[in-house]
mmCIF file of C-alpha atoms in Angstrom:
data_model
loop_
_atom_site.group_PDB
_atom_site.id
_atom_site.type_symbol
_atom_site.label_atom_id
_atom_site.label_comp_id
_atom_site.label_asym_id
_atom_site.label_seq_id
_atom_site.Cartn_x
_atom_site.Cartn_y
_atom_site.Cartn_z
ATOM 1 C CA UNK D 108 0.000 0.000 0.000
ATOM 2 C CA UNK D 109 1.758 3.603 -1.268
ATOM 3 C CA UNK D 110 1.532 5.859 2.226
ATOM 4 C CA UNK D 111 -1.041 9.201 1.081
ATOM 5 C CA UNK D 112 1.174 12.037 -0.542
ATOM 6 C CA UNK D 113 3.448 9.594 -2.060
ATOM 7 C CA UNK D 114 3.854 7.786 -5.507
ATOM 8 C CA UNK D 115 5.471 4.186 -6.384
ATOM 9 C CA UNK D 116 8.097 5.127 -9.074
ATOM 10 C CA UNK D 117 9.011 1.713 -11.601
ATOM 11 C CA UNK D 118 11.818 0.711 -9.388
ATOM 12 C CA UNK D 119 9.311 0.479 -6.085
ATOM 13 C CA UNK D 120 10.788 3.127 -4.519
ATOM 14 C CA UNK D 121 8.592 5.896 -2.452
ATOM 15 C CA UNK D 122 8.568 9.462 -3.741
ATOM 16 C CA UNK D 123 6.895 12.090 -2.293
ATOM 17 C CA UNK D 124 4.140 12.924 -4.940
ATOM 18 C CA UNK D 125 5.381 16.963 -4.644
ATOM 19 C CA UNK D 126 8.935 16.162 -5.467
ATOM 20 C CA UNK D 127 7.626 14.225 -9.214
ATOM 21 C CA UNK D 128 8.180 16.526 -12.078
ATOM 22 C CA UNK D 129 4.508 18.120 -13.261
ATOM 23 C CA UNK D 130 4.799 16.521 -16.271
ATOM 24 C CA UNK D 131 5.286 13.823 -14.828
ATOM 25 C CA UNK D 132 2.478 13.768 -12.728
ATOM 26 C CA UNK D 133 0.482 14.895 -15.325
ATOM 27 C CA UNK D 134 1.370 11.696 -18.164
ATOM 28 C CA UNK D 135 0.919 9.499 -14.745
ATOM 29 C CA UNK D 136 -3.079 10.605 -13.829
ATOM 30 C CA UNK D 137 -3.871 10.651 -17.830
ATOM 31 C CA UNK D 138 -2.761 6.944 -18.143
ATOM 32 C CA UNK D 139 -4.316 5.766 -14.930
ATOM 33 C CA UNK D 140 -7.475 7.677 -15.710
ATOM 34 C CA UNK D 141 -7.608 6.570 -19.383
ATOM 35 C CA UNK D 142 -6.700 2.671 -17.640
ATOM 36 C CA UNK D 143 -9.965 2.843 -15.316
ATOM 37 C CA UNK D 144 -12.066 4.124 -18.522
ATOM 38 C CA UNK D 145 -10.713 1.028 -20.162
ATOM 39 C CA UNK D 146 -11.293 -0.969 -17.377
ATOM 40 C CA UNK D 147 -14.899 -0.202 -17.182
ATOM 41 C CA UNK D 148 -15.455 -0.805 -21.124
ATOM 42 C CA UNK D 149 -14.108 -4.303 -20.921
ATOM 43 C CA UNK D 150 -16.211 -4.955 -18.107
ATOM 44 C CA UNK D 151 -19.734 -3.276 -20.417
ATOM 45 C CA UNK D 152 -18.220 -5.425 -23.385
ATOM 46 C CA UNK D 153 -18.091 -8.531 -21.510
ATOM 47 C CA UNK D 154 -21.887 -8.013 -20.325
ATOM 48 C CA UNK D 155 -22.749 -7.282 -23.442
ATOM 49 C CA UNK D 156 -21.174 -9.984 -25.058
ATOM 50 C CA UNK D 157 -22.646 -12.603 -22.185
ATOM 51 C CA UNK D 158 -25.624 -10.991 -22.378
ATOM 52 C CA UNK D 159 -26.177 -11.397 -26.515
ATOM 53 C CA UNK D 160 -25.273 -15.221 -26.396
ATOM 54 C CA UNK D 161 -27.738 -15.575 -23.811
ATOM 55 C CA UNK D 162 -30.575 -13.849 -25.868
ATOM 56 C CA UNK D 163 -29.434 -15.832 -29.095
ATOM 57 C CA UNK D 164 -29.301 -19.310 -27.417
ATOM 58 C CA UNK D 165 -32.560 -18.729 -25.662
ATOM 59 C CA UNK D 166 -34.069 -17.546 -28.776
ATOM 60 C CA UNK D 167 -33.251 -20.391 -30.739
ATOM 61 C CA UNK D 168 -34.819 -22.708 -27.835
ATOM 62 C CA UNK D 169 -37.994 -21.016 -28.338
ATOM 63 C CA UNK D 170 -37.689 -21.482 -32.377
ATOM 64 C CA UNK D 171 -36.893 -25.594 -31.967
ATOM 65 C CA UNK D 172 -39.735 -25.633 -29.088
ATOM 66 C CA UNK D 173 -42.321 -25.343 -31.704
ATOM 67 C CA UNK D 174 -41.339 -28.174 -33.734
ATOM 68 C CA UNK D 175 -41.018 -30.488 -30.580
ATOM 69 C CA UNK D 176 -37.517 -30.309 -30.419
ATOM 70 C CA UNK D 177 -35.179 -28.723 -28.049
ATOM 71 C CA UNK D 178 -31.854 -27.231 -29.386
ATOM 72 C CA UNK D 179 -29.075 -28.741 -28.206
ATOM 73 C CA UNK D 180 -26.162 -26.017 -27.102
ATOM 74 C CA UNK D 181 -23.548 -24.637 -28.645
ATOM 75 C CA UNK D 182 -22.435 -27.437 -31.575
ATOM 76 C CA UNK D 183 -21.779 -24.727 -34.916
ATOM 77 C CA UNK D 184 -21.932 -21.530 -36.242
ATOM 78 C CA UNK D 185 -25.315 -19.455 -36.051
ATOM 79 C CA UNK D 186 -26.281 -16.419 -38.322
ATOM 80 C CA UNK D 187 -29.462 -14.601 -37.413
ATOM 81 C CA UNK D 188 -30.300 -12.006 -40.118
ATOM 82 C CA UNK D 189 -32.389 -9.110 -39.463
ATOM 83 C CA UNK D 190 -35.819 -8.698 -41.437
ATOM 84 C CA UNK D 191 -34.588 -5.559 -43.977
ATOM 85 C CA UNK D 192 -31.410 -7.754 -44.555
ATOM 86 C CA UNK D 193 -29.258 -5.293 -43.410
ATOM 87 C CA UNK D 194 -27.696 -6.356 -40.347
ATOM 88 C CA UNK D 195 -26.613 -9.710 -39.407
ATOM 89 C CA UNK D 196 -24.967 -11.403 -36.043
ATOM 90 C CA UNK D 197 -23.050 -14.244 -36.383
ATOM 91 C CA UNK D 198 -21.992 -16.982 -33.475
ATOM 92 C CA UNK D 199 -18.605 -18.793 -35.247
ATOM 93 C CA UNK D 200 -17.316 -21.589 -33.623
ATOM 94 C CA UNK D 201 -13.156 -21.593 -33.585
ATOM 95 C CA UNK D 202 -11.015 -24.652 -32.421
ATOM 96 C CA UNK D 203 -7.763 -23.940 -30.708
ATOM 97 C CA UNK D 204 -5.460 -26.263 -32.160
ATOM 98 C CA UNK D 205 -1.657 -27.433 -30.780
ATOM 99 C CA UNK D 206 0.055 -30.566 -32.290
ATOM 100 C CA UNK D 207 0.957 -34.087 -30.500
ATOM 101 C CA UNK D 208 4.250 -36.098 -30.853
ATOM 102 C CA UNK D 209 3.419 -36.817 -34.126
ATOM 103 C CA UNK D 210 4.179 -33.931 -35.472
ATOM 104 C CA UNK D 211 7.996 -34.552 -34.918
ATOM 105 C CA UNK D 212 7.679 -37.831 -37.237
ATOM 106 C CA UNK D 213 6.473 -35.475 -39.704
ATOM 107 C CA UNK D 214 9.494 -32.901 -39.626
ATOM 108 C CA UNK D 215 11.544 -36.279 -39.717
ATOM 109 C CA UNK D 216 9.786 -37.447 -43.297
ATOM 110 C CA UNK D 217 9.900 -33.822 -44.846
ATOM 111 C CA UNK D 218 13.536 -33.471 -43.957
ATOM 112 C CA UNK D 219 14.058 -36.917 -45.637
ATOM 113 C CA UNK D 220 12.235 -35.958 -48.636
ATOM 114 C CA UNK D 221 14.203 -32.390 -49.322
ATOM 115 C CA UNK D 222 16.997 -34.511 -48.553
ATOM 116 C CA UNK D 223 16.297 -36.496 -51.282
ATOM 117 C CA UNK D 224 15.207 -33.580 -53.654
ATOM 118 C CA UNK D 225 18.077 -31.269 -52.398
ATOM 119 C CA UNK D 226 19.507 -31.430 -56.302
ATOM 120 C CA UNK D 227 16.377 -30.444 -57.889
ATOM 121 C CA UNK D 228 14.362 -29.345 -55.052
ATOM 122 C CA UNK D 229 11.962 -26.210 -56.042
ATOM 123 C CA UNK D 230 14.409 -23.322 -53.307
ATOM 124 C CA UNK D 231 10.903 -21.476 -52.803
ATOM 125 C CA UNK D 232 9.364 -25.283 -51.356
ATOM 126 C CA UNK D 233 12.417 -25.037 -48.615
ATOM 127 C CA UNK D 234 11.904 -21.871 -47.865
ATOM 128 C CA UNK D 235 7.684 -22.829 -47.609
ATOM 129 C CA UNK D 236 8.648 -26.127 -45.397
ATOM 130 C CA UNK D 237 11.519 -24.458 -43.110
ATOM 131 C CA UNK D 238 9.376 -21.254 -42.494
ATOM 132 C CA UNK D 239 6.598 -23.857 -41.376
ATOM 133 C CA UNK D 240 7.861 -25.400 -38.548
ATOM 134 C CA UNK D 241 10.145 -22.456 -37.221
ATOM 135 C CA UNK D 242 8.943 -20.645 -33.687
ATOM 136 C CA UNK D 243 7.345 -17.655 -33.838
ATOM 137 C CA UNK D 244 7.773 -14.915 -31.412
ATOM 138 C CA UNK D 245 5.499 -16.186 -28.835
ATOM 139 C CA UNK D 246 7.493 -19.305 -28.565
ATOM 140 C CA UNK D 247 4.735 -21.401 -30.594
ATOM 141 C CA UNK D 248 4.437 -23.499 -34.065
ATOM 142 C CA UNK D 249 2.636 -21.407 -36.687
ATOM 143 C CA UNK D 250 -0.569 -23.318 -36.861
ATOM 144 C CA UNK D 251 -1.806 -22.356 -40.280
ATOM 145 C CA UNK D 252 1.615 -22.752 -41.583
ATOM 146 C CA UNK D 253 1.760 -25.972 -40.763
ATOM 147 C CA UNK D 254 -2.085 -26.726 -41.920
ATOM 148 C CA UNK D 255 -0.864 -25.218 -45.020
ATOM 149 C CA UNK D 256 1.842 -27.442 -46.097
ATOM 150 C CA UNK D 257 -1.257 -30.277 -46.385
ATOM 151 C CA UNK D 258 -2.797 -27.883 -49.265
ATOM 152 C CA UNK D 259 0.627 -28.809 -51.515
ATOM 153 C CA UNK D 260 -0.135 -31.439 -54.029
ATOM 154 C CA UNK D 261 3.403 -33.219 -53.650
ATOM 155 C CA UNK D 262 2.570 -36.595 -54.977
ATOM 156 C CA UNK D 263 5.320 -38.634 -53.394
ATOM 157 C CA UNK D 264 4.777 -41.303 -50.991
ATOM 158 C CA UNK D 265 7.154 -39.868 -48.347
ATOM 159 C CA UNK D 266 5.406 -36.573 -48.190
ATOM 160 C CA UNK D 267 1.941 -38.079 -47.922
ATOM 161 C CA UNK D 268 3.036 -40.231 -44.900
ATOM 162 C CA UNK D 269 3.918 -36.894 -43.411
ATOM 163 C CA UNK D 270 0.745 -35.518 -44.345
ATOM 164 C CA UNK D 271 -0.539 -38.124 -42.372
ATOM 165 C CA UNK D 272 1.065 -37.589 -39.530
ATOM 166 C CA UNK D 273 0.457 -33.814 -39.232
ATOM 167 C CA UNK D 274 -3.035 -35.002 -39.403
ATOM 168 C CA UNK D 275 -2.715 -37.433 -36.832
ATOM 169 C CA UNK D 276 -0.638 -34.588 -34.637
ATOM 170 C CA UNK D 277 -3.702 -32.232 -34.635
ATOM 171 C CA UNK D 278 -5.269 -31.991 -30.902
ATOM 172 C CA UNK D 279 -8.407 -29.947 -30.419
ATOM 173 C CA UNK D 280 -7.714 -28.525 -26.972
ATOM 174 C CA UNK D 281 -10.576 -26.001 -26.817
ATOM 175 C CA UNK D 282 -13.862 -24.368 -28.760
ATOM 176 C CA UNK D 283 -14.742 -21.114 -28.299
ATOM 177 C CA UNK D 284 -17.626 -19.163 -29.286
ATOM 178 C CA UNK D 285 -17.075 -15.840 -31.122
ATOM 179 C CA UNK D 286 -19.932 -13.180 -32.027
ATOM 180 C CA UNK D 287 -19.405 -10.959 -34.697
ATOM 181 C CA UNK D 288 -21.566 -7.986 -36.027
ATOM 182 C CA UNK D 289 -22.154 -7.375 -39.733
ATOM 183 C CA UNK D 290 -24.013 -4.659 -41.539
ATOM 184 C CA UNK D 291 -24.682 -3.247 -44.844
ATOM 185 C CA UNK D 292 -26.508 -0.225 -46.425
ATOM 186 C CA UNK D 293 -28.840 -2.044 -49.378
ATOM 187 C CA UNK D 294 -29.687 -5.827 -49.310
ATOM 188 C CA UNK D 295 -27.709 -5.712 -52.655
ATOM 189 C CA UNK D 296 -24.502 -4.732 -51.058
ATOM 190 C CA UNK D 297 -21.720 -6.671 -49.225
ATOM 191 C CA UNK D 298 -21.806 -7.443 -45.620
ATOM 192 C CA UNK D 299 -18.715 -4.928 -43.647
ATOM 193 C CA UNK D 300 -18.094 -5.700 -39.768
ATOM 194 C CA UNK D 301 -18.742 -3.800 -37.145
ATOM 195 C CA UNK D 302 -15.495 -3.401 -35.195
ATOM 196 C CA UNK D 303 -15.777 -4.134 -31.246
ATOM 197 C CA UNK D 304 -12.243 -3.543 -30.723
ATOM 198 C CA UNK D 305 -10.095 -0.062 -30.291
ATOM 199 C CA UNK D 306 -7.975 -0.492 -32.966
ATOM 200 C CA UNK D 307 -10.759 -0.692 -35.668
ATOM 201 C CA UNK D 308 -13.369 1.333 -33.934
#
């Protein structure tokens, strides 16, 4: 707890809050004010967001109620459209994805194979493969990059086994639900987003 008249500088030391420079002082209340405005929008966002699956779920129990059915949960993606056709919500269901042992079986049969090809290998398809299973920043496997070497038609039974096993690698660890907004000015038009985050607002 910082004693009253005194602020915490970065180091943790105590500094009497007249002896900061006003400058200072005055970058320090902008950011903590700005901070509890931000604070209080995630908050709103969350309830909103809560708030809208609850309404669309419930909703669509009411709809599957009348043919004798009941709807059962959250299983795929959802589009309600509004009656003008201008606006649209959508409920998109994303899998977070990692990769089992497997996966290293693979890197071992697509190093074999450019092995093998090194004389006439395409440089660009080295460049594709390496880039693939290099660490990215946040100390994880590029997902779609690796997903994406399966989309190469390489018709050589090496390579297909190691399809295979990137196939075989893929773990579903989680699916979340994601709500997006769409709207458009004529029914002829194309749908744009509505952007529910700072940077695109």
């Amino acid at each position: 707890m910082v004693p009253e008249g005194y602020m915490q500088d970065s180091a943790g030391r105590l500094v009497p809050r007249d002896k900061v420079k006003p400058q200072e002082l005055m970058v320090n209340d902008l950011v903590e004010e700005r901070f509890d405005k931000a604070r209080t929008l995630r908050v709103d966002l969350k309830g909103f967001r809560d708030e809208t699956f609850e309404l669309i779920y419930t909703a669509l129990a009411l709809i599957t109620e009348q043919y004798g059915t009941t709807y059962g949960g959250q299983k795929g993606n959802i589009t309600l459209t509004s009656f003008d056709g201008r606006k649209r919500i959508t409920i998109a269901m994303g899998d977070s994805i990692s990769f089992g042992p497997e996966l290293q079986a693979a890197k071992s049969l697509i190093d074999s194979c450019l092995e093998r090809w090194s004389e006439g290998a395409d440089a660009n398809l080295k460049v594709i493969v390496t880039d693939a299973f290099e660490v990215g920043k946040e100390g994880k496997i590029r997902t779609d990059k690796i997903l994406g070497l399966r989309r190469l038609n390489i018709e050589d039974e090496e390579w297909q086994r190691a399809m295979l096993a990137i196939s075989d690698s893929i773990r579903i660890d989680a699916t979340k639900a994601y709500i997006r907004f769409h709207e458009r000015d004529r029914s002829e038009d194309d749908f744009r987003q509505v952007p529910l985050d700072i940077a695109r607002a």
